[in-house]
CSV table of C-alpha atoms and ligand atoms in Angstrom, one decimal:
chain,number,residue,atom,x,y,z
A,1,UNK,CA,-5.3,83.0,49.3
A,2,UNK,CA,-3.2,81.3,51.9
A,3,UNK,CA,-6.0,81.3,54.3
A,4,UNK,CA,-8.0,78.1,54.5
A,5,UNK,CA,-9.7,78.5,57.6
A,6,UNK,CA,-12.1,81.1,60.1
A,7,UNK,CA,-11.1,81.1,63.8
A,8,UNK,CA,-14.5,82.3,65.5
A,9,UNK,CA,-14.5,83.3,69.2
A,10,UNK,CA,-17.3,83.9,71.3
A,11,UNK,CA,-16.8,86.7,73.0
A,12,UNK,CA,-19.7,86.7,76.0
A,13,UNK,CA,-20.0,83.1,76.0
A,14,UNK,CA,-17.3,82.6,78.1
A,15,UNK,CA,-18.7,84.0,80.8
A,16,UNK,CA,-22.0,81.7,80.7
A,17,UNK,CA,-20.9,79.2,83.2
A,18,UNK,CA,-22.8,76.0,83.4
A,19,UNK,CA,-25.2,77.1,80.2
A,20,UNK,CA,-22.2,77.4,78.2
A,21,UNK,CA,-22.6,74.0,76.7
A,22,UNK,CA,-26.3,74.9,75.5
A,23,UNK,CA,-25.0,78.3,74.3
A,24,UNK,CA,-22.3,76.6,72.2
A,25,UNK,CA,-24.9,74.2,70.3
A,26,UNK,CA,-27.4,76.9,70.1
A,27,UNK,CA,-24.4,79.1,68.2
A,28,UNK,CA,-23.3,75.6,66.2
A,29,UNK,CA,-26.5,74.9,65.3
A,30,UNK,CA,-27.5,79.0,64.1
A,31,UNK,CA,-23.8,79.3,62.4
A,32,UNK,CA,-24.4,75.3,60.4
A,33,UNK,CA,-27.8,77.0,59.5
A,34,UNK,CA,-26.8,80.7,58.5
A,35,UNK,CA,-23.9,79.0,56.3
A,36,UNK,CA,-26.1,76.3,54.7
A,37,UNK,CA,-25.3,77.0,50.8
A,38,UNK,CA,-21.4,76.5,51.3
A,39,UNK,CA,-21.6,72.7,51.1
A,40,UNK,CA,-17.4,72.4,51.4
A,41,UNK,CA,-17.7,73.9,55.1
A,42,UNK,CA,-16.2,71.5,57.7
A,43,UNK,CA,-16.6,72.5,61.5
A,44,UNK,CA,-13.8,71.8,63.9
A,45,UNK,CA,-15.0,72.5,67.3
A,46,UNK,CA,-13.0,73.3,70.5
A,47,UNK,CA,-14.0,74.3,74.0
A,48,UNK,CA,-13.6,78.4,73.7
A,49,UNK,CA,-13.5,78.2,69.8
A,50,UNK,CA,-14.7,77.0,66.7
A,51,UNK,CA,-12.8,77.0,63.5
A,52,UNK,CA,-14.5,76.4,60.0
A,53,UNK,CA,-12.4,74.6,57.3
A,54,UNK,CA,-13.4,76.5,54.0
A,55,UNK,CA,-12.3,74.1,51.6
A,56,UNK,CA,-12.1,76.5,48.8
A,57,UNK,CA,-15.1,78.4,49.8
A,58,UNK,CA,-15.1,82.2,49.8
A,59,UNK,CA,-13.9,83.4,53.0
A,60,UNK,CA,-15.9,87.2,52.6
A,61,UNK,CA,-18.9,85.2,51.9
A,62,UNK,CA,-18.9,82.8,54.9
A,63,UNK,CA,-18.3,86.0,57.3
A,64,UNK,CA,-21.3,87.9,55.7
A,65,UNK,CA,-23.3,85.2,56.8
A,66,UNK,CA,-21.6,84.8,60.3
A,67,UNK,CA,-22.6,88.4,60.7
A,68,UNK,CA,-26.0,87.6,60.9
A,69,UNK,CA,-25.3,85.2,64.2
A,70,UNK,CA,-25.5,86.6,67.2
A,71,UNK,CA,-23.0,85.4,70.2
A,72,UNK,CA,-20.0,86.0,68.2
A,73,UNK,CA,-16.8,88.0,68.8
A,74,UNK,CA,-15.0,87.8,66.3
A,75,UNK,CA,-13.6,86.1,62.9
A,76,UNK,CA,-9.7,85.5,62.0
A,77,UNK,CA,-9.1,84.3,58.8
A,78,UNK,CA,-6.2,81.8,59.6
A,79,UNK,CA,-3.7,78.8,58.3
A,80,UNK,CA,-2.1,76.3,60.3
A,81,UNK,CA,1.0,74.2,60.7
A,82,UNK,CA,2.7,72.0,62.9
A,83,UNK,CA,3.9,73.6,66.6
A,84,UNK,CA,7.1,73.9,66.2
A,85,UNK,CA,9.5,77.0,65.4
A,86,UNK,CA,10.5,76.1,62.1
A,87,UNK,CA,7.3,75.4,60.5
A,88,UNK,CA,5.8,78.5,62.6
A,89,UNK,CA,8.9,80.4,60.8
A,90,UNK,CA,8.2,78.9,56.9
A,91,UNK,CA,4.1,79.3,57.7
A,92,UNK,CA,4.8,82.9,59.0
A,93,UNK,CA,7.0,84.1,56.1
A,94,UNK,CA,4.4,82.5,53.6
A,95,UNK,CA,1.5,84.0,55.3
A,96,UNK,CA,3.5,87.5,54.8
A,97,UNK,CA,4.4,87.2,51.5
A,98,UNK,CA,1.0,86.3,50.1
A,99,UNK,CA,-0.8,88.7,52.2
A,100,UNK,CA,1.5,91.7,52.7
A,101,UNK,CA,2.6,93.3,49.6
A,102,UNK,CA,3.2,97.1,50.2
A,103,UNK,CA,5.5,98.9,52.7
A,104,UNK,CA,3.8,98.8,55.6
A,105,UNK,CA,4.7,98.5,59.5
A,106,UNK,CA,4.5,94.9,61.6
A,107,UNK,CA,5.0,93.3,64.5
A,108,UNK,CA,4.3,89.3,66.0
A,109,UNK,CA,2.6,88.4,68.9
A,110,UNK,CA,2.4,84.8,70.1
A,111,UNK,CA,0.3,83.5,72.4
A,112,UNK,CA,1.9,80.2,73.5
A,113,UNK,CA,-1.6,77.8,75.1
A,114,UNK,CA,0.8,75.1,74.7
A,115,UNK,CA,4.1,75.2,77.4
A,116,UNK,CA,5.6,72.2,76.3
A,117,UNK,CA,7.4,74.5,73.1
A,118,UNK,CA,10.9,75.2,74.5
A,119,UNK,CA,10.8,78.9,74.3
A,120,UNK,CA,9.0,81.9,75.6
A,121,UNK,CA,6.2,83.6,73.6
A,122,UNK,CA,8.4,87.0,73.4
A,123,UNK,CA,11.6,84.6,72.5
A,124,UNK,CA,8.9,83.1,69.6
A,125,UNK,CA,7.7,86.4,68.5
A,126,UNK,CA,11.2,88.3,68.2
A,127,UNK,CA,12.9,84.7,66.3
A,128,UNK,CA,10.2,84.5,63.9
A,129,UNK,CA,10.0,88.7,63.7
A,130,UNK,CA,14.0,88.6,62.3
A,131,UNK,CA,13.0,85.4,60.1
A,132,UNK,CA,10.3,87.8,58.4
A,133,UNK,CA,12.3,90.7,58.4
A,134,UNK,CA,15.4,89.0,56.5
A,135,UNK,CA,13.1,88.1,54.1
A,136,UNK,CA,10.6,90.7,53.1
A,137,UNK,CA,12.1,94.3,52.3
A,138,UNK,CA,8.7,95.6,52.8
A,139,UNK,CA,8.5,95.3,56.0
A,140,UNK,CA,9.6,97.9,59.3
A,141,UNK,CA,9.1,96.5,62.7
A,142,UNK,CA,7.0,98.6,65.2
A,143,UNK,CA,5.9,97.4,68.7
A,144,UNK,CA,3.6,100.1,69.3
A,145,UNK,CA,1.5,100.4,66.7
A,146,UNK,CA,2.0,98.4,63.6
A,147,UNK,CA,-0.1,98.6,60.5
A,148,UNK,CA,-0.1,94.6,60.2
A,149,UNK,CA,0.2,92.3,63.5
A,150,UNK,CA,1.0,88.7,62.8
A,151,UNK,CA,-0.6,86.6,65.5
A,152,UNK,CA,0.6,82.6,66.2
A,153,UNK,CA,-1.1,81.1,68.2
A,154,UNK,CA,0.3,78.1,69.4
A,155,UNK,CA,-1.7,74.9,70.9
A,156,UNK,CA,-1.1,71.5,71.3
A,157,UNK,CA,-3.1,70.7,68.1
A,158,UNK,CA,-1.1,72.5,65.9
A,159,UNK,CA,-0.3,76.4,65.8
A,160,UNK,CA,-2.6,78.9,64.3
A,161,UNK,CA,-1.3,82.1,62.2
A,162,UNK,CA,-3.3,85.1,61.5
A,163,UNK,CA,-3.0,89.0,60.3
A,164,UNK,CA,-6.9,90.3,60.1
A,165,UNK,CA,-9.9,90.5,62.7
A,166,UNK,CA,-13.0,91.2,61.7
A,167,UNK,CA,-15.7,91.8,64.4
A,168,UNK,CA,-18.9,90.0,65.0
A,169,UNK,CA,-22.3,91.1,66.3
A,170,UNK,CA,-21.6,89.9,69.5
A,171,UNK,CA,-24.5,89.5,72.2
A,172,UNK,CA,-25.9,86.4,72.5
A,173,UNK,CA,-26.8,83.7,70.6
A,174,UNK,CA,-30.5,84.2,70.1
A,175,UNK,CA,-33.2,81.3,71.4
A,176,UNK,CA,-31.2,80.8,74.5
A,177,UNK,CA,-33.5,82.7,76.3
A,178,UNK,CA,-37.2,82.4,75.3
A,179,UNK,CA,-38.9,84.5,72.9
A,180,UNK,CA,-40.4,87.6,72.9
A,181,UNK,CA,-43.8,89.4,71.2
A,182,UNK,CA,-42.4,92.4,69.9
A,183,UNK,CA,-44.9,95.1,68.7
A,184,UNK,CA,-44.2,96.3,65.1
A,185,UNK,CA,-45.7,99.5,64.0
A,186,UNK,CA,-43.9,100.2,60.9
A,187,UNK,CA,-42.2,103.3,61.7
A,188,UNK,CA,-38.5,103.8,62.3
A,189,UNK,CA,-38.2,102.4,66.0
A,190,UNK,CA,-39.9,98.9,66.4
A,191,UNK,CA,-37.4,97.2,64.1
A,192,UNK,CA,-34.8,98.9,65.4
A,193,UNK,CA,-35.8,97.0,69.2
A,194,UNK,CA,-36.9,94.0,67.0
A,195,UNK,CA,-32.8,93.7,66.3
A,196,UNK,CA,-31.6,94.7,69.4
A,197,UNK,CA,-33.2,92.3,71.7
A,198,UNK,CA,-32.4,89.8,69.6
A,199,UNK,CA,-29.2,90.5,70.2
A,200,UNK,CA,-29.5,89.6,74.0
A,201,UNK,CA,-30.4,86.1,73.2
A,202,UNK,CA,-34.8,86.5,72.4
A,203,UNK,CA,-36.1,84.8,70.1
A,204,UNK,CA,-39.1,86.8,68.7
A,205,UNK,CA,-42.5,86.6,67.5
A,206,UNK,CA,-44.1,90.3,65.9
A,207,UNK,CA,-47.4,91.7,66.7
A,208,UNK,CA,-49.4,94.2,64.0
A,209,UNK,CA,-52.5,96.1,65.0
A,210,UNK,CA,-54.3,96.7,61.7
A,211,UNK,CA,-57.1,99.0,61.3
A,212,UNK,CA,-58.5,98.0,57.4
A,213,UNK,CA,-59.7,100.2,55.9
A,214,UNK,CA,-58.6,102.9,57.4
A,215,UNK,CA,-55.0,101.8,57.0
A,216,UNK,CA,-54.0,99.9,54.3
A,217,UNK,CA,-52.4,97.0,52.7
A,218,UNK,CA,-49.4,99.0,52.3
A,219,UNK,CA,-48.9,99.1,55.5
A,220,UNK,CA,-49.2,95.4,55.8
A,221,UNK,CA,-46.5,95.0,53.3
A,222,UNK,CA,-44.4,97.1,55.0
A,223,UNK,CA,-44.4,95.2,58.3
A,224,UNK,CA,-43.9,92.2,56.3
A,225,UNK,CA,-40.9,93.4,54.3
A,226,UNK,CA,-39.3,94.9,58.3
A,227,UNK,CA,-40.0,91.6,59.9
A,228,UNK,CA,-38.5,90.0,57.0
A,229,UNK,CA,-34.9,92.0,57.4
A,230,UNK,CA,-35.4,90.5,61.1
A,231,UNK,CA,-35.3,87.1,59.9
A,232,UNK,CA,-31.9,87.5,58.8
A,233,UNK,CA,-31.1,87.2,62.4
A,234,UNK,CA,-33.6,84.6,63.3
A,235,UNK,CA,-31.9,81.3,64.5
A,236,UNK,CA,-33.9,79.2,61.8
A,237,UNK,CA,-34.1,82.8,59.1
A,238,UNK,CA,-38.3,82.5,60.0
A,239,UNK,CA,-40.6,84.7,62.3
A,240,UNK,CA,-44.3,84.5,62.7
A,241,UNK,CA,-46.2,87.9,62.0
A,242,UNK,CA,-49.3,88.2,63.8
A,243,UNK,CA,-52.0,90.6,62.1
A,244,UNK,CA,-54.7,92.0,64.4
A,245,UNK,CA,-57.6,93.4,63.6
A,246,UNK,CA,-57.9,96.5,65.2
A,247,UNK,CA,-60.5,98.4,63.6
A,248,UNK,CA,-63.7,97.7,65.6
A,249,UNK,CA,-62.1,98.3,69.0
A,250,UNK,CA,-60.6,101.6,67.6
A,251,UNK,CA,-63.7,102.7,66.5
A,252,UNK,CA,-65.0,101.9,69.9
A,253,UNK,CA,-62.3,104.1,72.1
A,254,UNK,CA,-62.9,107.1,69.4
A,255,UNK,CA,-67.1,106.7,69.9
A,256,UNK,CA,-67.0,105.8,73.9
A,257,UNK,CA,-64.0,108.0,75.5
A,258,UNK,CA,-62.7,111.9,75.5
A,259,UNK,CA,-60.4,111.9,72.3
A,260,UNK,CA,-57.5,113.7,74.3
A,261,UNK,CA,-57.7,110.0,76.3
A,262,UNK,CA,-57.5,107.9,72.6
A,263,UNK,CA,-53.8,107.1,72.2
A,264,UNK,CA,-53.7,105.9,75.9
A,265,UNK,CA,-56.7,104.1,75.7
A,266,UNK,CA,-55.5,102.2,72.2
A,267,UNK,CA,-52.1,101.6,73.8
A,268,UNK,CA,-53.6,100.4,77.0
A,269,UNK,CA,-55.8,97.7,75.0
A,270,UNK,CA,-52.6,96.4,72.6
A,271,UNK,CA,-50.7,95.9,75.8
A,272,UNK,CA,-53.9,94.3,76.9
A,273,UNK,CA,-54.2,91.9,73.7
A,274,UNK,CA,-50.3,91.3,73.7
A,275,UNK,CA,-50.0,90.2,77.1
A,276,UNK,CA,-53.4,88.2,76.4
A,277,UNK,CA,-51.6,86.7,73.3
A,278,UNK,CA,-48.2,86.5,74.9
A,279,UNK,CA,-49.8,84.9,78.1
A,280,UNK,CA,-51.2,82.2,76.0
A,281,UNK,CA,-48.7,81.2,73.9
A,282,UNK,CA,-45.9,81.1,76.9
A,283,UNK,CA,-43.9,84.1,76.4
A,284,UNK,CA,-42.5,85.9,79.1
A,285,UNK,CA,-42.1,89.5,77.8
A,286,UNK,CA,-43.4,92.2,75.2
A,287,UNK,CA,-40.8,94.2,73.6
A,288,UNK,CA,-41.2,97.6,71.6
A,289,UNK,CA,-40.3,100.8,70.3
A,290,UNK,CA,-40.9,103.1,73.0
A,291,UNK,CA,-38.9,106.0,73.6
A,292,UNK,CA,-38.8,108.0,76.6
A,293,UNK,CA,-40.1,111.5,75.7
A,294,UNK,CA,-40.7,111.0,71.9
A,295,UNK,CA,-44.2,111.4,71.5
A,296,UNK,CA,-47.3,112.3,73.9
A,297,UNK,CA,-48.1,109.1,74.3
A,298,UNK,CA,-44.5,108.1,75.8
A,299,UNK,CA,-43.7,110.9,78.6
A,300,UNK,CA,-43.1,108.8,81.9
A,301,UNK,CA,-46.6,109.9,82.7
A,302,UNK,CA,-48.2,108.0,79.9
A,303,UNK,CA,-45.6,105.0,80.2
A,304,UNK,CA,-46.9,104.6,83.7
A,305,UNK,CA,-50.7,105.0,82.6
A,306,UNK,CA,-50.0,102.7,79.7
A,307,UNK,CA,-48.2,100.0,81.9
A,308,UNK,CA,-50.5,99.6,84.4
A,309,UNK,CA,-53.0,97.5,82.2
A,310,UNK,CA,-50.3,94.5,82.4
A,311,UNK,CA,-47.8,92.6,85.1
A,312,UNK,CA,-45.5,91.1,81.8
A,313,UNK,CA,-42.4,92.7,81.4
A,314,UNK,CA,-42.6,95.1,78.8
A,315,UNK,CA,-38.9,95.7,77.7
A,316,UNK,CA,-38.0,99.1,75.1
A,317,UNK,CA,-34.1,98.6,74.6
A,318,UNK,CA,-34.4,102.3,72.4
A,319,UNK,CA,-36.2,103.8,76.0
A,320,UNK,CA,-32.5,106.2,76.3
A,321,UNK,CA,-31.2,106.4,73.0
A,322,UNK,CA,-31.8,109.6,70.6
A,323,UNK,CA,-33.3,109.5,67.0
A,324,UNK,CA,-30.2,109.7,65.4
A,325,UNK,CA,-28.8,106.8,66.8
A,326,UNK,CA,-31.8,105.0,66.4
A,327,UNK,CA,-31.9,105.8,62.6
A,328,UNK,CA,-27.6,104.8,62.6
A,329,UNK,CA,-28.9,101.3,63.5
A,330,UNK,CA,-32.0,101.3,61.7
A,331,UNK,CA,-30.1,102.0,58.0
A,332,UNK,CA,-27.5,99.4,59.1
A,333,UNK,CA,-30.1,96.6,59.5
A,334,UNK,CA,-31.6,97.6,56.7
A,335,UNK,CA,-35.0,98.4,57.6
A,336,UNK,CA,-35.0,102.1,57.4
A,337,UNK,CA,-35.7,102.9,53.7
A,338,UNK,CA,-38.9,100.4,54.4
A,339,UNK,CA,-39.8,102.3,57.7
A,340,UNK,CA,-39.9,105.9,56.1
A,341,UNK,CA,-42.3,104.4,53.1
A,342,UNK,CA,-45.2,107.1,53.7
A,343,UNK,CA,-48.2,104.6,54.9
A,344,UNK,CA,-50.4,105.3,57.7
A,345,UNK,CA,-50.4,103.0,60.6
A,346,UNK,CA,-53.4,102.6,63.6
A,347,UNK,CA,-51.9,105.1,65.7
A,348,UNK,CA,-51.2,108.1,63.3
A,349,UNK,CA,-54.8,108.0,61.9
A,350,UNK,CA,-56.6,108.4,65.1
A,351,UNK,CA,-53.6,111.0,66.3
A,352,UNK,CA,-55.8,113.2,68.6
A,353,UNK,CA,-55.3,117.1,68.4
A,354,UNK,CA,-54.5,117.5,72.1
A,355,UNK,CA,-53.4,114.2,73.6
A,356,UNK,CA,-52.8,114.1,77.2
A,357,UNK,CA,-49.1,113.6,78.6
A,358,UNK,CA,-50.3,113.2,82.3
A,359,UNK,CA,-53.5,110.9,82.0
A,360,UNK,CA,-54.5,109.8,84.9
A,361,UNK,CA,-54.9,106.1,85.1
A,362,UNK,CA,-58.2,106.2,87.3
A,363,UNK,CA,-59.9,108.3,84.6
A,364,UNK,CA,-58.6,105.7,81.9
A,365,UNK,CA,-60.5,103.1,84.0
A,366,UNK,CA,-64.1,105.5,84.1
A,367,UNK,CA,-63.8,105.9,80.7
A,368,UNK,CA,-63.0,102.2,79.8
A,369,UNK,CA,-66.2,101.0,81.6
A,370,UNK,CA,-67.8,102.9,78.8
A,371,UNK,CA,-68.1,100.0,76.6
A,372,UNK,CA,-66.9,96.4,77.1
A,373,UNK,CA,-64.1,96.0,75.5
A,374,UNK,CA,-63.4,92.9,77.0
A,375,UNK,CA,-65.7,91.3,73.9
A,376,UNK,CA,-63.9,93.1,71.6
A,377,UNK,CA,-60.6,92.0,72.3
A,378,UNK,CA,-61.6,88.5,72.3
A,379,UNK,CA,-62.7,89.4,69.2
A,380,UNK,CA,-59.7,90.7,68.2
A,381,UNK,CA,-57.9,87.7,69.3
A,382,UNK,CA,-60.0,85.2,68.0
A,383,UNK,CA,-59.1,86.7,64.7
A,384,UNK,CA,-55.6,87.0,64.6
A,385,UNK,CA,-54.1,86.5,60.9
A,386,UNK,CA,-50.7,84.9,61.0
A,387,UNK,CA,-47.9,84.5,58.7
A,388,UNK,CA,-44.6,83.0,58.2
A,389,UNK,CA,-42.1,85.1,57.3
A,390,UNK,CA,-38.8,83.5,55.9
A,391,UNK,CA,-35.7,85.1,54.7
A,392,UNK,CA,-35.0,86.3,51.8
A,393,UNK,CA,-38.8,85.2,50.2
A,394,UNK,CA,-41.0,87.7,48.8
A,395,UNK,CA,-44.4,87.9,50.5
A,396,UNK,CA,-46.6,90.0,48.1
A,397,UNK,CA,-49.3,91.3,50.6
A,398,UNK,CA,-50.6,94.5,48.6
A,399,UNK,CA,-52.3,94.1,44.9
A,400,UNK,CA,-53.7,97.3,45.3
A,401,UNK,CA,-53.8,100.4,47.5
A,402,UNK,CA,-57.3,99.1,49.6
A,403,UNK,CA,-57.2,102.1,52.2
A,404,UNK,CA,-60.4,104.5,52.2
A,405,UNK,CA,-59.9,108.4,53.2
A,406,UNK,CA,-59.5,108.6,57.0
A,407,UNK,CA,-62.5,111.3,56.8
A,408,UNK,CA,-64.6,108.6,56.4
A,409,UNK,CA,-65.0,108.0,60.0
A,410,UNK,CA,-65.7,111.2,61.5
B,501,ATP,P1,-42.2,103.4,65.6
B,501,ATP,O1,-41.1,104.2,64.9
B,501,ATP,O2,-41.7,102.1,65.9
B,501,ATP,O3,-43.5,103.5,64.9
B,501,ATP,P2,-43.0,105.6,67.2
B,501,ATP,O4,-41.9,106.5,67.7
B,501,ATP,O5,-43.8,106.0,66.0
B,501,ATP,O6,-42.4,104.2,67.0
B,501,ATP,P3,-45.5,105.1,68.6
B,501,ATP,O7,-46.3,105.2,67.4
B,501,ATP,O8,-45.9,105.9,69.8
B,501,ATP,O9,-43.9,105.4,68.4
B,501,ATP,O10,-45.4,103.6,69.1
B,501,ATP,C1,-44.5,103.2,70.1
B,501,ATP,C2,-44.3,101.7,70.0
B,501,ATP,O11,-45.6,101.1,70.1
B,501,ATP,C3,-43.8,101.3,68.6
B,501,ATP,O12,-42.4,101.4,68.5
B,501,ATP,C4,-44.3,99.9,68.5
B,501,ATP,O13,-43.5,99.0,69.3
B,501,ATP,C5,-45.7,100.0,69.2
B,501,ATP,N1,-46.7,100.2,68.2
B,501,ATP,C6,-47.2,101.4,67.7
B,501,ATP,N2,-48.2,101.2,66.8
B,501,ATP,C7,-48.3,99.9,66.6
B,501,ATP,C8,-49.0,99.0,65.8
B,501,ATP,N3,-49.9,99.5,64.9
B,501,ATP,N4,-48.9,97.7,65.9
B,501,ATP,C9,-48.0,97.2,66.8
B,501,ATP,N5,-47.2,97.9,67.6
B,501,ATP,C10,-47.4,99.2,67.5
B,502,MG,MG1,-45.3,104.6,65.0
């Protein structure tokens, strides 16, 4: 392959103003990172771009890994020669020859950075358009939409020539902006706003309300194995997983208050704990799942019930979207032949026959002074299991299926 070098841009970035230079070595420093294993890679940086020399390495490899970096635009897989015509001409016809083969349709378009090249960019792009045509029977001109467009880009450094965009994840590079607690139930949904606010540049840390025995280690694993697929995005591939056990303070809402009121009372205490957590290890926001409508426990009412219990911005980027597009992303990250696994999790095993979808946050409060569950979710705080999860490394929670039958508590 003629090509021997990526052209990234950044897309968004350019719009960041003053943070722009600690965007740029944020998206250096995830991209050196993400691309670690090709030890040929050579970075050549410029204000608005960033070009990696391959030096032999596989171009389709290096961009699977760039598509795990947030921040970026898009990759053009490029070659470059000397700025002026006749080497754009020999560079151009060489690029064509080794990357077009069958009929197909073309046209050039040059974008001339550089002024002091004694011609206009349409005088470029029709010279070198006859040079290629004169020399490769394959090929038909068409200006309006051509199969193949042959870009040169031409700059004081030398003058860039490419055929094939691919896109990038675009968003932000993630860690500009903080990081996050993102609540991670193991369904379909919570990875799914795991990924997406990581696309907006937040850095995340995940959150799992346990109830052993009652759920299991299964459901453990699964969390594990969905927060790994989130790694892939992480700036440094690792995320800390935060196991709380949720059992005793369950128990305690299902003994002390109506059951119709049980889902908004557990939700009420996990915001509670998360902001607690969140508060203390100086992030600014909870993310989850939440959908508007899905389930009882997410009409506007409930949100409103459920929301009350905290001040911290609670952000749900899938609060609009519809299951199916939810699942679209979810199978493209990876995460949802994990999610549909069939383990329990805290929420569905205490699933109340008749939950409310208008509680009434003053009758949350009367019930809540039913017991004081203040001790209990210092308790649960206090005994917080955490783990490091790293990309691509197994972490072999479950030896065995632990759970008990839920019957057992009633
Ligand atoms: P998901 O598919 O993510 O499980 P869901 O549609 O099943 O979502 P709920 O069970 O009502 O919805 O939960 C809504 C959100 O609350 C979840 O997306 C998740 O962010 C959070 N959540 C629910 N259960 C737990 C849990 N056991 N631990 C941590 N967060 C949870
Ligand atoms: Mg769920």
């Amino acid at each position: 392959m003629l090509y021997d070098r990526i052209l990234i841009k950044y897309g968004e970035l350019s719009l960041k103003g003053r943070n722009k230079h600690t965007f740029l070595d944020t998206v250096l420093r995830t991209i050196k990172h993400k691309c670690i294993n090709f030890q040929n890679l050579e970075y050549e940086r410029f204000y608005d771009r960033l070009f990696i020399i391959l030096n032999n390495e596989d171009p389709f490899e290096v961009i699977d890994r760039l598509q795990t970096v947030f921040g970026l635009h898009s990759f053009s897989l490029c070659t470059k020669c000397e700025s002026n015509i006749e080497s754009i001409k020999t560079l151009a016809l060489d690029v064509v020859s080794t990357e077009i083969k069958n009929p197909t349709t073309f046209k050039v378009e040059t974008n001339r950075a550089w002024k002091e090249i004694p011609k206009t960019s349409i005088e470029i792009s029709q010279e070198i358009a006859r040079h290629v045509l004169k020399n490769s029977p394959q090929l038909t001109v068409d200006v309006h939409k051509p199969e193949v467009t042959l870009k040169i880009d031409i700059r004081a450094e030398g003058t860039y020539i490419m055929t094939r965009d691919i896109l990038g994840l675009g968003g932000l590079p993630v860690g500009t902006d903080g990081k996050g607690l993102l609540m991670m139930s193991g369904g379909i949904d919570s990875p799914v706003a795991g990924f997406l606010i990581q696309k907006r540049g937040v850095g995340l840390e995940v959150m799992h309300f346990a109830s052993p025995p009652y759920t299991s280690d299964r459901s453990i694993q699964k969390v594990v194995d969905l927060t790994e697929k989130l790694t892939k995005y992480a700036p440094n591939s690792k995320i800390k997983l935060h196991i709380v056990p949720f059992t005793k303070l369950q128990k305690a809402i299902f003994d002390y208050c109506p059951k119709s009121y049980g889902i908004t009372i557990m939700r009420r205490m996990m915001y509670r704990i998360c902001e607690q957590y969140a508060n203390s290890n100086n992030f600014p926001l909870i993310v989850n799942g939440e959908n508007l409508g899905q389930v009882a426990s997410q009409t506007m009412y409930s949100m409103y019930a459920i929301n009350s219990v905290t001040s911290m911005p609670i952000i749900r980027p899938l609060v609009t979207m519809d299951k199916n597009e939810i699942i679209r992303i979810a199978e493209k990250i990876e995460t949802y032949e994990i999610s549909i696994r069939p383990f329990e999790d805290c929420c569905t095993i205490f699933v109340p026959e008749n939950p409310v979808t208008k509680p009434d946050v003053h009758k949350c409060l009367e019930f809540e002074k039913n017991f004081d569950y203040e001790v209990l979710i210092k308790e649960c705080l206090d005994n917080i299991e955490t783990m490091e999860i790293v990309e691509g490394k197994a972490f072999n929670v479950v030896t065995e299926d632990s759970s008990c039958p839920i019957n057992d508590l009633f």
